[in-house]
mmCIF file of C-alpha atoms and ligand atoms in Angstrom:
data_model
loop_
_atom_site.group_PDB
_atom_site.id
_atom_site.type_symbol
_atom_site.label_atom_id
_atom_site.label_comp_id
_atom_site.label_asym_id
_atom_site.label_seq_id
_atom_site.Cartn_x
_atom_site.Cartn_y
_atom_site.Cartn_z
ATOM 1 C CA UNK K 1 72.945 80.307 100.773
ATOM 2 C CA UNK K 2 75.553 82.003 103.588
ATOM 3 C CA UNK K 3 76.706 78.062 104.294
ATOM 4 C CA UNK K 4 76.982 77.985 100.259
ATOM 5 C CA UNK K 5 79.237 80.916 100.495
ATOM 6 C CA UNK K 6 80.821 80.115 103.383
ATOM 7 C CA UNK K 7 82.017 76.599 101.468
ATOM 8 C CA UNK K 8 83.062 78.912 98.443
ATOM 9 C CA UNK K 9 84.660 81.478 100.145
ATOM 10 C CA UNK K 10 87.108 78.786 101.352
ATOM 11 C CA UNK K 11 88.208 77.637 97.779
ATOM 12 C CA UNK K 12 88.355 81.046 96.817
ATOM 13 C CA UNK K 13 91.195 81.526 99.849
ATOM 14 C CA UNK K 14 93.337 79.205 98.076
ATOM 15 C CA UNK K 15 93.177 80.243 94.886
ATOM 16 C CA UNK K 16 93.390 84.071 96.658
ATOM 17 C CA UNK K 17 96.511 82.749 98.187
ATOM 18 C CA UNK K 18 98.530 81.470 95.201
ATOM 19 C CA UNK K 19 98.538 84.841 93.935
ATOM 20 C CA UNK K 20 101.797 87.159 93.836
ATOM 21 C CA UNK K 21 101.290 89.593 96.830
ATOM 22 C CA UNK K 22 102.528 93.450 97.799
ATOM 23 C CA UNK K 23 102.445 94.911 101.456
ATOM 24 C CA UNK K 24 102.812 91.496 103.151
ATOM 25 C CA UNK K 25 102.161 91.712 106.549
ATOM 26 C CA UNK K 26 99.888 95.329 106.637
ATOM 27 C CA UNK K 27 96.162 95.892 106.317
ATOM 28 C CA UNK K 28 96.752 96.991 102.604
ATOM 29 C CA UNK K 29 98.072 93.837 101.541
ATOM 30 C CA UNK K 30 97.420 92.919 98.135
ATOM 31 C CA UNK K 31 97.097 90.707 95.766
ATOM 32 C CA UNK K 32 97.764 90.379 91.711
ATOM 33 C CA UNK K 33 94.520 89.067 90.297
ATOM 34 C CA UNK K 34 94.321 88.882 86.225
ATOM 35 C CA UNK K 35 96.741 92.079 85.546
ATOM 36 C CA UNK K 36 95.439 94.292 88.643
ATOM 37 C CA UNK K 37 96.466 94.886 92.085
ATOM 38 C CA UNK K 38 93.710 94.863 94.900
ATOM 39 C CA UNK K 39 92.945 94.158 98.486
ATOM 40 C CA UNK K 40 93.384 90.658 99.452
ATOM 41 C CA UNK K 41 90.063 90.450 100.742
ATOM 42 C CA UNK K 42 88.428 92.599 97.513
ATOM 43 C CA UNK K 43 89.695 89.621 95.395
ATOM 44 C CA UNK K 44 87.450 86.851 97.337
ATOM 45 C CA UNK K 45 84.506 89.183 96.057
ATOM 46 C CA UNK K 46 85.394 89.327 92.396
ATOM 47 C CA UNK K 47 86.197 85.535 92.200
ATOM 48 C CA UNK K 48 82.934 85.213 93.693
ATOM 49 C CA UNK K 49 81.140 87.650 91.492
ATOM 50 C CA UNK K 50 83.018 85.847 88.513
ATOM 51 C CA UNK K 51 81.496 83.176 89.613
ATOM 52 C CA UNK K 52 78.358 83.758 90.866
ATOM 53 C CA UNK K 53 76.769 86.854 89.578
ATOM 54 C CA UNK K 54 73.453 86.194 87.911
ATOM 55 C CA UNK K 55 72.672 89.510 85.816
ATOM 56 C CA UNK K 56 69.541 90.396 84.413
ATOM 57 C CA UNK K 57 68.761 93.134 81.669
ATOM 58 C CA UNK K 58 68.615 96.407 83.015
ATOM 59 C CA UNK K 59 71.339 96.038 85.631
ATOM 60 C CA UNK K 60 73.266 99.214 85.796
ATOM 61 C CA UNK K 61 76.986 98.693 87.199
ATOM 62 C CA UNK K 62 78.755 102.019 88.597
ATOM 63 C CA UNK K 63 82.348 101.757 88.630
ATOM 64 C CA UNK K 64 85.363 103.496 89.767
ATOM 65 C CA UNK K 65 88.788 103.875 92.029
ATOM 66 C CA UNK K 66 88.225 104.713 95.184
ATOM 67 C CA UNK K 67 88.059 108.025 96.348
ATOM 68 C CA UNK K 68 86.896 109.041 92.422
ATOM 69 C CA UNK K 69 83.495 110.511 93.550
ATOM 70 C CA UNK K 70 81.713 107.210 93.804
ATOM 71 C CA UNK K 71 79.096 108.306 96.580
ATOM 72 C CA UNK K 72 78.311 111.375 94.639
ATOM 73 C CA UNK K 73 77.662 108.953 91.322
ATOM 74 C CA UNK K 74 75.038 106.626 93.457
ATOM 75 C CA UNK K 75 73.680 109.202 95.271
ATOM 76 C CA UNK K 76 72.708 111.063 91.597
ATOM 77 C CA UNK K 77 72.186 107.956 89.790
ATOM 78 C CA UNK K 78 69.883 106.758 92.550
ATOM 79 C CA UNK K 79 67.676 109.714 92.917
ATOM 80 C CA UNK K 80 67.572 109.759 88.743
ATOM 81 C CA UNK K 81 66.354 106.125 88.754
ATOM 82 C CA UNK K 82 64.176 105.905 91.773
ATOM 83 C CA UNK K 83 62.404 109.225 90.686
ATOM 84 C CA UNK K 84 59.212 107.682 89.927
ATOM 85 C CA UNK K 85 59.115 105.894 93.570
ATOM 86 C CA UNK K 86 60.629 109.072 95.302
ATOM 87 C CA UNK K 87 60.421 112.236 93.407
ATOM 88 C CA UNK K 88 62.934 114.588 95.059
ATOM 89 C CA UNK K 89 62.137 117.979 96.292
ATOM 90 C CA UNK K 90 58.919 119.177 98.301
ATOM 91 C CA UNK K 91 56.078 117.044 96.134
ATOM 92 C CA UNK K 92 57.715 113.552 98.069
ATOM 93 C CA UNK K 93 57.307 115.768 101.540
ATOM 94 C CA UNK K 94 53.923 116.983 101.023
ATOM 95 C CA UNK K 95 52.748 113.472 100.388
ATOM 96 C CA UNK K 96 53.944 112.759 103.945
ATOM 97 C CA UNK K 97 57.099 110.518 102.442
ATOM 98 C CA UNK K 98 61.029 110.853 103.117
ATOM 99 C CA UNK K 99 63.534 110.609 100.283
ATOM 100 C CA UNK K 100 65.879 107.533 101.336
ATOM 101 C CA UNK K 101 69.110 109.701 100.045
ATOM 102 C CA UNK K 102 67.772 111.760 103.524
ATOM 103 C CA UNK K 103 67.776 108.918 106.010
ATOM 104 C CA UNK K 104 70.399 106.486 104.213
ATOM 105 C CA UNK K 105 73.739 107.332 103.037
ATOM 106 C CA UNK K 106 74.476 106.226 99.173
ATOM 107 C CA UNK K 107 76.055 103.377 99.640
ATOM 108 C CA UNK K 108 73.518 101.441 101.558
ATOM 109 C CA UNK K 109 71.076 102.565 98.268
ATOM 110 C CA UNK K 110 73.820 101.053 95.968
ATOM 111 C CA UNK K 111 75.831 98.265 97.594
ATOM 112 C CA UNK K 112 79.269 97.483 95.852
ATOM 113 C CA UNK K 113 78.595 93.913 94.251
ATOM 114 C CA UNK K 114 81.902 92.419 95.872
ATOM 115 C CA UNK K 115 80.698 93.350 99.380
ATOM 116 C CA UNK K 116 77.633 91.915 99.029
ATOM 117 C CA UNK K 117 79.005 88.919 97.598
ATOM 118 C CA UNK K 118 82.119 87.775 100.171
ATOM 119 C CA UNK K 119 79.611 88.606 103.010
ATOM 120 C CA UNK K 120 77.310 86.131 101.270
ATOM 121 C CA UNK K 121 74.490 88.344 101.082
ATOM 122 C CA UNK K 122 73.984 88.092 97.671
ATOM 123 C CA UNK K 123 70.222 87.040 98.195
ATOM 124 C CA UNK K 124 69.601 90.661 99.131
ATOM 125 C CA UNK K 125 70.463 91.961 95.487
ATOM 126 C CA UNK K 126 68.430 88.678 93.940
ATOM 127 C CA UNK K 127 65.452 90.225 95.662
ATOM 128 C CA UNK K 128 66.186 93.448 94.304
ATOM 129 C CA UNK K 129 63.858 94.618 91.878
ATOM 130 C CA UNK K 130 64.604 95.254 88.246
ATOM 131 C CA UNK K 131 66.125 97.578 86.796
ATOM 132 C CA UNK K 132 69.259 97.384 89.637
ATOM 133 C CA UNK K 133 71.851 99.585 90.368
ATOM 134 C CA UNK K 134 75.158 98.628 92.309
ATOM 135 C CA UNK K 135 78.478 99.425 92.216
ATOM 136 C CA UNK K 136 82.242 97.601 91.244
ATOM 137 C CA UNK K 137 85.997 99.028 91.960
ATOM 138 C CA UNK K 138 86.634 95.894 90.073
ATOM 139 C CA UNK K 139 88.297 96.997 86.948
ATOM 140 C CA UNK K 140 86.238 96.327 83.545
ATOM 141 C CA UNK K 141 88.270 92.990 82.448
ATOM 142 C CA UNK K 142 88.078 91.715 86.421
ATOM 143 C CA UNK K 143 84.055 92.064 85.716
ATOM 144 C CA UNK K 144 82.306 88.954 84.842
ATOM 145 C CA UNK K 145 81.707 88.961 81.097
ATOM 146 C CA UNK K 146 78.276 87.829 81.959
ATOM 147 C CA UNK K 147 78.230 91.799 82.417
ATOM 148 C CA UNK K 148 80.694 93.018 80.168
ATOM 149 C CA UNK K 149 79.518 91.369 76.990
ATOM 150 C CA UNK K 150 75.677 91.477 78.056
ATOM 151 C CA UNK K 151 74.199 93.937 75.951
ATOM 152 C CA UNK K 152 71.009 94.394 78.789
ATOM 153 C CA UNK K 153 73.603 95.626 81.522
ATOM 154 C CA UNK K 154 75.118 99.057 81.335
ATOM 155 C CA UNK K 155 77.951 100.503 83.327
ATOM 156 C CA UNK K 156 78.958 104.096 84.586
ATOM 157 C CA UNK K 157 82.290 104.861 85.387
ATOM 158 C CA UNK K 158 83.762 108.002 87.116
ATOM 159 C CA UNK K 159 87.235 108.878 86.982
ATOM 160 C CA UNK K 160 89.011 111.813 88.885
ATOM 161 C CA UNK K 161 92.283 113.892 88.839
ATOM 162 C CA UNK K 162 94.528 111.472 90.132
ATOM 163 C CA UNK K 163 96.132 114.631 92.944
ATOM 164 C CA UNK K 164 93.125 114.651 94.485
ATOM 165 C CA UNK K 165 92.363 111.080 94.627
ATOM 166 C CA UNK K 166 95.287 110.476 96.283
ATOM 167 C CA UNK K 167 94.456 113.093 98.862
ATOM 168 C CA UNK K 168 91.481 112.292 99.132
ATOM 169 C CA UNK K 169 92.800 108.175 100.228
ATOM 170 C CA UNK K 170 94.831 109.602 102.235
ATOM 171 C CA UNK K 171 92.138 111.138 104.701
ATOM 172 C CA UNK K 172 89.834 108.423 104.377
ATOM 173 C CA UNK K 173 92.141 105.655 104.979
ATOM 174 C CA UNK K 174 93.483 107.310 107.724
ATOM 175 C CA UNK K 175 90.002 107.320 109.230
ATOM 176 C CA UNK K 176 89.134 103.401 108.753
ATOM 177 C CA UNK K 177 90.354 101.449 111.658
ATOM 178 C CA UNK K 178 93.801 100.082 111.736
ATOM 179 C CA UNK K 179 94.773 101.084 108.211
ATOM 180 C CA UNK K 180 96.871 104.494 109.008
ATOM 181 C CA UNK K 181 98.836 104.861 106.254
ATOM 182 C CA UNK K 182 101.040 108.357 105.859
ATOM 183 C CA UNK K 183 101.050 110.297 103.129
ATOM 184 C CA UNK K 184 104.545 109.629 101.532
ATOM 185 C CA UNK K 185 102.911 105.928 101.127
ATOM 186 C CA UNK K 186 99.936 107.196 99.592
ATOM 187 C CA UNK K 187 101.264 109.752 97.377
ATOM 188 C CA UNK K 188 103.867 106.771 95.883
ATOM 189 C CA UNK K 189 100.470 104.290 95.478
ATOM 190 C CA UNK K 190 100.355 104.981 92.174
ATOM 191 C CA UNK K 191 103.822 105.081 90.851
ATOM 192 C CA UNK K 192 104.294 101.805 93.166
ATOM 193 C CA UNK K 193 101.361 100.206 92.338
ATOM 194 C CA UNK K 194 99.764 99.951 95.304
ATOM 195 C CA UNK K 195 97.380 102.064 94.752
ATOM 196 C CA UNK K 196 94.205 99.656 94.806
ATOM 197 C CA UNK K 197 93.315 98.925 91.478
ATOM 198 C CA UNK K 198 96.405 99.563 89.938
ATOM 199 C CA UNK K 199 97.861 100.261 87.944
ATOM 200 C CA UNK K 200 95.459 103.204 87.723
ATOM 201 C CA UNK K 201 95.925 104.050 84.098
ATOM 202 C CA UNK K 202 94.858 100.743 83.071
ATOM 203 C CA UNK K 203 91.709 100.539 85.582
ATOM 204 C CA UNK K 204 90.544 104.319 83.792
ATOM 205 C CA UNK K 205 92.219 103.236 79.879
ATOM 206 C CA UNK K 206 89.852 100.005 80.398
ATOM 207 C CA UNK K 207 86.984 101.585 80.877
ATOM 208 C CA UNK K 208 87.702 104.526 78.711
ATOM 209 C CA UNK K 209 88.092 102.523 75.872
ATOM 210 C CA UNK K 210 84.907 100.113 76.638
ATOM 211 C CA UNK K 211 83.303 103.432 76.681
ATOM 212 C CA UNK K 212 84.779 104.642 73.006
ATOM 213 C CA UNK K 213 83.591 101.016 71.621
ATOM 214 C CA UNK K 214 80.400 100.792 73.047
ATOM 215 C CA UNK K 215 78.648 104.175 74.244
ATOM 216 C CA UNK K 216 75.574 102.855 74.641
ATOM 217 C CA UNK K 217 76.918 100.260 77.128
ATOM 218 C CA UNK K 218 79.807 101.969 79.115
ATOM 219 C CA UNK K 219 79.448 105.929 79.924
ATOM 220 C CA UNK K 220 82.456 107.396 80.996
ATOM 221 C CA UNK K 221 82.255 110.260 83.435
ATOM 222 C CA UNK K 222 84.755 112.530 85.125
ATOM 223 C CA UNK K 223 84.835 113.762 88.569
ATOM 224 C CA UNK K 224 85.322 117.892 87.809
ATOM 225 C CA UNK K 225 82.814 117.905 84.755
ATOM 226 C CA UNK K 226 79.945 116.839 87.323
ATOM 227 C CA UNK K 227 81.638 119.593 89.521
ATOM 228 C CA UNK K 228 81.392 121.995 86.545
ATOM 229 C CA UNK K 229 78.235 120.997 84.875
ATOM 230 C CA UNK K 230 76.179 118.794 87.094
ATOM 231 C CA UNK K 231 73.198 119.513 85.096
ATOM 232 C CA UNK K 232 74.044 118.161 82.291
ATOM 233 C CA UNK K 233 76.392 115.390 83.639
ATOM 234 C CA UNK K 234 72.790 113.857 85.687
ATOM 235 C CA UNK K 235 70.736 114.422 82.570
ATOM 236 C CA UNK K 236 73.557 112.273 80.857
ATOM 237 C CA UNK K 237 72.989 109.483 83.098
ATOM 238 C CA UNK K 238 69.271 109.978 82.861
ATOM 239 C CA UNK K 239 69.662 109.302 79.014
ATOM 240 C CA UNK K 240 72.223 106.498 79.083
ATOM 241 C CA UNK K 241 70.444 104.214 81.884
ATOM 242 C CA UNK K 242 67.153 104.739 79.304
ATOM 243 C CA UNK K 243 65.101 106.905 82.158
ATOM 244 C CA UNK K 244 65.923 110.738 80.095
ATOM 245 C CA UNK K 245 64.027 113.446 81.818
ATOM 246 C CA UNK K 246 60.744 114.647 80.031
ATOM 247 C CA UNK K 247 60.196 118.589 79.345
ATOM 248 C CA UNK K 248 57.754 118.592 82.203
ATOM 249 C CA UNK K 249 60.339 117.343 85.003
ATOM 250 C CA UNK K 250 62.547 119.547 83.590
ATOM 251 C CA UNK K 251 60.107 122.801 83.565
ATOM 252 C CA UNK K 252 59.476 121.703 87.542
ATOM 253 C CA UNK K 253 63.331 121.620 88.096
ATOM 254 C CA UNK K 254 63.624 118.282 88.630
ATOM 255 C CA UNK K 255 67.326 117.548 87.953
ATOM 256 C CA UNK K 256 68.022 120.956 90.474
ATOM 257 C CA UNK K 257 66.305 119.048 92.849
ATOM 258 C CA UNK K 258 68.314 115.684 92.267
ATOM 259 C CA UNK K 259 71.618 118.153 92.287
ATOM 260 C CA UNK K 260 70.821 119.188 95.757
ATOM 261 C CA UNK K 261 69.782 116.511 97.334
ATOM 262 C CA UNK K 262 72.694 114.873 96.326
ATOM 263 C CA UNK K 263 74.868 118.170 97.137
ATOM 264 C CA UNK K 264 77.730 116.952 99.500
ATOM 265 C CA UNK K 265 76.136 119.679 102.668
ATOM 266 C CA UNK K 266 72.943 117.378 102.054
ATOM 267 C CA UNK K 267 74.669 114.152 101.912
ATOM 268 C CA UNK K 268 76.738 114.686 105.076
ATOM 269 C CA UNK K 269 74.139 116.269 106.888
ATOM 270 C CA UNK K 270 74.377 115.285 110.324
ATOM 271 C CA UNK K 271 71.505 112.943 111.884
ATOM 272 C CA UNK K 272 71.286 108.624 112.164
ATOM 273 C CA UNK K 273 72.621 107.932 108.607
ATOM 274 C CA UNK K 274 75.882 109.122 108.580
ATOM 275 C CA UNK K 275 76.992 107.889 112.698
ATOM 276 C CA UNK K 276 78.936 104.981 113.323
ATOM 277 C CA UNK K 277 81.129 102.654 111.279
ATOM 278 C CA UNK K 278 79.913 100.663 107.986
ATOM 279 C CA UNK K 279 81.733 97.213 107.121
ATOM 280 C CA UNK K 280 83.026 97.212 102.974
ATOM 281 C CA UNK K 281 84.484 93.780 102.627
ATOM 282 C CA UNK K 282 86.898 93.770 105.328
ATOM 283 C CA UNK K 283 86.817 97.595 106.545
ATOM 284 C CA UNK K 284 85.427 99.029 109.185
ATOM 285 C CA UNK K 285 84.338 103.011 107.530
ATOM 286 C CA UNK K 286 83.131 105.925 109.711
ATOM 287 C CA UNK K 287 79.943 106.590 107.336
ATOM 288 C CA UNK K 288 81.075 109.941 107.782
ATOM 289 C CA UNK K 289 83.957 109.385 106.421
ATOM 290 C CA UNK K 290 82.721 109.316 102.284
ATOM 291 C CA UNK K 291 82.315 113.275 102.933
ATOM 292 C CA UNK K 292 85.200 115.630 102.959
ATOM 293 C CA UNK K 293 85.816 118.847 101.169
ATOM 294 C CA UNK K 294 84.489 117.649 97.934
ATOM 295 C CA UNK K 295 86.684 120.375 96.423
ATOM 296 C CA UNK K 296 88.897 120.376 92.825
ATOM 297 C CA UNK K 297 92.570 121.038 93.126
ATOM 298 C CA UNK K 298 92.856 120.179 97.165
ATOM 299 C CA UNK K 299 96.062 118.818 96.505
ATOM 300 C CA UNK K 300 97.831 122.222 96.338
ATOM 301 C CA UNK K 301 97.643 122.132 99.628
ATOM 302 C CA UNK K 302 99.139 118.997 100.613
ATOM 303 C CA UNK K 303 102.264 118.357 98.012
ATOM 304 C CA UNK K 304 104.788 121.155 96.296
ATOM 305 C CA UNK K 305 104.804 122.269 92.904
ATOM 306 C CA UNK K 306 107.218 119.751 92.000
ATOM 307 C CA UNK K 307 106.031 116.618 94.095
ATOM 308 C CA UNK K 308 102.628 117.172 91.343
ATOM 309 C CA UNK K 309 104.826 118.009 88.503
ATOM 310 C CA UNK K 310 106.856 114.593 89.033
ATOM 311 C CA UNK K 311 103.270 112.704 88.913
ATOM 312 C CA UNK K 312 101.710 114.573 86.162
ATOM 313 C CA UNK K 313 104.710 113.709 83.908
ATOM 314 C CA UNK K 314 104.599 110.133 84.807
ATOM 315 C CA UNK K 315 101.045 109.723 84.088
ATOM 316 C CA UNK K 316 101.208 111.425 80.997
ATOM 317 C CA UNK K 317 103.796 109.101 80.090
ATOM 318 C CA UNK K 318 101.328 106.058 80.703
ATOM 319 C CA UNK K 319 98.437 107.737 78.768
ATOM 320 C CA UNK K 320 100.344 108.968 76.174
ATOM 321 C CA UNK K 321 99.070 107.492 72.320
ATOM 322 C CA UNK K 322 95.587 106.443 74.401
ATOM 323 C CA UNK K 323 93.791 109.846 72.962
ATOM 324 C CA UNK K 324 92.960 109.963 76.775
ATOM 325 C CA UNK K 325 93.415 112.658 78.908
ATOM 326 C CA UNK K 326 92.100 114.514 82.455
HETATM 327 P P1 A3P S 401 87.478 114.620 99.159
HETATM 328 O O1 A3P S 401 88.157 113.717 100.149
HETATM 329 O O2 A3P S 401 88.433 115.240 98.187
HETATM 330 O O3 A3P S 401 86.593 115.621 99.794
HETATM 331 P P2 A3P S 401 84.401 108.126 96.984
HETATM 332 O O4 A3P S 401 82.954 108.392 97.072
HETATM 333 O O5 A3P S 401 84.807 107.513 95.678
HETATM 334 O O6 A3P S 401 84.887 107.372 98.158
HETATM 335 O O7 A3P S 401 85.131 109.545 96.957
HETATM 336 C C1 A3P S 401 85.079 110.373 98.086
HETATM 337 C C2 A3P S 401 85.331 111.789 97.629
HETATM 338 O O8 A3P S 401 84.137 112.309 97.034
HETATM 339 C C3 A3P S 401 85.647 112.703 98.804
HETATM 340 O O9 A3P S 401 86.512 113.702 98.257
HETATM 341 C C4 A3P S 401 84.275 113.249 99.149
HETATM 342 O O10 A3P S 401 84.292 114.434 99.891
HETATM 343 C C5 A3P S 401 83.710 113.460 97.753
HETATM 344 N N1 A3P S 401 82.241 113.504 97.761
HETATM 345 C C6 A3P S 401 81.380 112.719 98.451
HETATM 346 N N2 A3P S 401 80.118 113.077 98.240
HETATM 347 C C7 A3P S 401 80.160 114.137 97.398
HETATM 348 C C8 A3P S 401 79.154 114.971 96.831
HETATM 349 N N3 A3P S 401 77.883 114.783 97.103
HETATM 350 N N4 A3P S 401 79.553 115.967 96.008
HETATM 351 C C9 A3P S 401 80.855 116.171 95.735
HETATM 352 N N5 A3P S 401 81.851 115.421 96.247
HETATM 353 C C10 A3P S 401 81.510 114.403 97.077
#
């Protein structure tokens, strides 16, 4: 299968390289493919998954920007569906067992589909038992409609204040080798459209309105209500991927337990899983990386007053008559 994808990841170069292109010449360059702006390299992955991506019912897709919260959203969504198997809180640790989320950081529990794919490793989620998570920063029209229209696969996205995603890139990118970029570059991603994914409004409008359509198929989550209600945001995803939590878990405090096991101290506790670099497509990550502050409204300290004010009006011009807003 890797000489299979070896063979297709060389016609997917050409048709990679007929696209229009931004950032020529950097780590960041990027490519136009079907209305959205991405990585070069993120491309080869969604032609592939386009391609290649065999779905069965029960799949569960999380989706997102970057930098949106999408380790928090597979660390909960993991622990909720893999409850059964690894009940968090003490009842796992008196049996004698270890909760994965507490040796492996979330991302090796819920591998981004395109990853998986241009490293040809796709084997690994064919072996995966049913019902799968994984995750996508594709945006919802770049997803094969083998997903999309399949009414056994069901997607979670998570969307965040745009200020503190953009923050938030800006550290972690920063911290990926060779792909400094400073913060005047960052903070005009989205109004340039170089943010990845962009433009942005469309990536979240996409998936907001496949969420309006079809609620039972596409739940649409935001970054801060998790932050503000966590409780209620985990039983959500309980419900929606068809595993809701019965009175008893919830009389033995099981979704407290998911909360802080997933808690970002708990997460970037220090020990094997969270040393040394991970590979996503093309980029070399310091696992330790995914964990910063975690905090709402960090971008007061990073732009002025008006620098936000300029942003806020020209995103509010882009989501204006959508019904959307943060
Ligand atoms: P900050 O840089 O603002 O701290 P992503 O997972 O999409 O790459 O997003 C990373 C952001 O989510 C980072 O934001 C990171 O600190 C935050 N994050 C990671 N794990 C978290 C958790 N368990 N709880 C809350 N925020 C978390």
């Amino acid at each position: 299968p890797r000489q299979a994808a070896a063979a297709a990841a060389e016609e997917y170069r050409d048709i990679v390289a007929a696209l229009p292109s931004k950032l020529p010449g950097t780590p960041q360059r990027m490519r136009l493919y079907q209305g959205s702006w991405f990585r070069e390299d993120w491309v080869l992955g969604f032609v592939a998954i386009q391609r290649r991506f065999a779905p069965r019912d029960g799949d569960v897709v999380l989706a997102s920007l970057p930098k949106c919260g999408t380790t928090w959203l597979k660390a909960l969504a993991f622990a909720t569906a893999a409850r059964a198997a690894y009940p968090p809180g003490p009842a796992l640790a008196t049996a004698g067992g270890e909760h994965p989320l507490l040796r492996l950081n979330p991302h090796d529990c819920v591998p981004f589909m395109e990853a998986v794919y241009f490293a040809g490793d796709e084997a690994r989620l064919a072996a995966a038992p049913s019902p799968r998570l994984m995750s996508t920063h594709a945006s919802f029209s770049v997803l094969p409609a083998s997903i999309t229209d399949n009414p056994g696969c069901k997607i979670v996205y998570i969307c965040r204040q745009p200020k503190d995603m953009l923050v938030s890139y800006w550290h972690f990118i920063n911290r990926s080798k060779s792909n400094a970029m400073s913060f005047s570059d960052v903070w005009d991603s989205i109004r340039e459209g170089t943010y990845f994914g962009s433009p942005i409004w469309e990536h979240i409008l996409e998936y907001w309105r496949a969420s309006q359509a079809m609620p039972d198929r596409v739940l649409f989550l935001k970054y801060e209500d998790i932050q503000r209600d966590p409780v209620k945001n985990v039983e959500k995803i309980a419900e929606f991927i068809g595993q809701p939590f019965s009175d008893a878990e919830k009389e033995a405090g099981i979704v407290g337990s998911i909360i802080d096991l997933c808690s970002l101290q708990m997460l970037k506790a220090s020990g094997a899983k969270n040393a040394g670099f991970r590979r996503v497509v093309n980029v070399e990550v310091p696992n330790e990386s995914y964990f910063r502050k975690g905090a709402v409204g960090d971008w007061v300290n990073y732009v002025t007053p008006e620098m936000a004010e300029s942003l806020d009006k020209f995103l509010t011009e882009k989501f204006r008559g959508s019904g959307f807003t943060f």
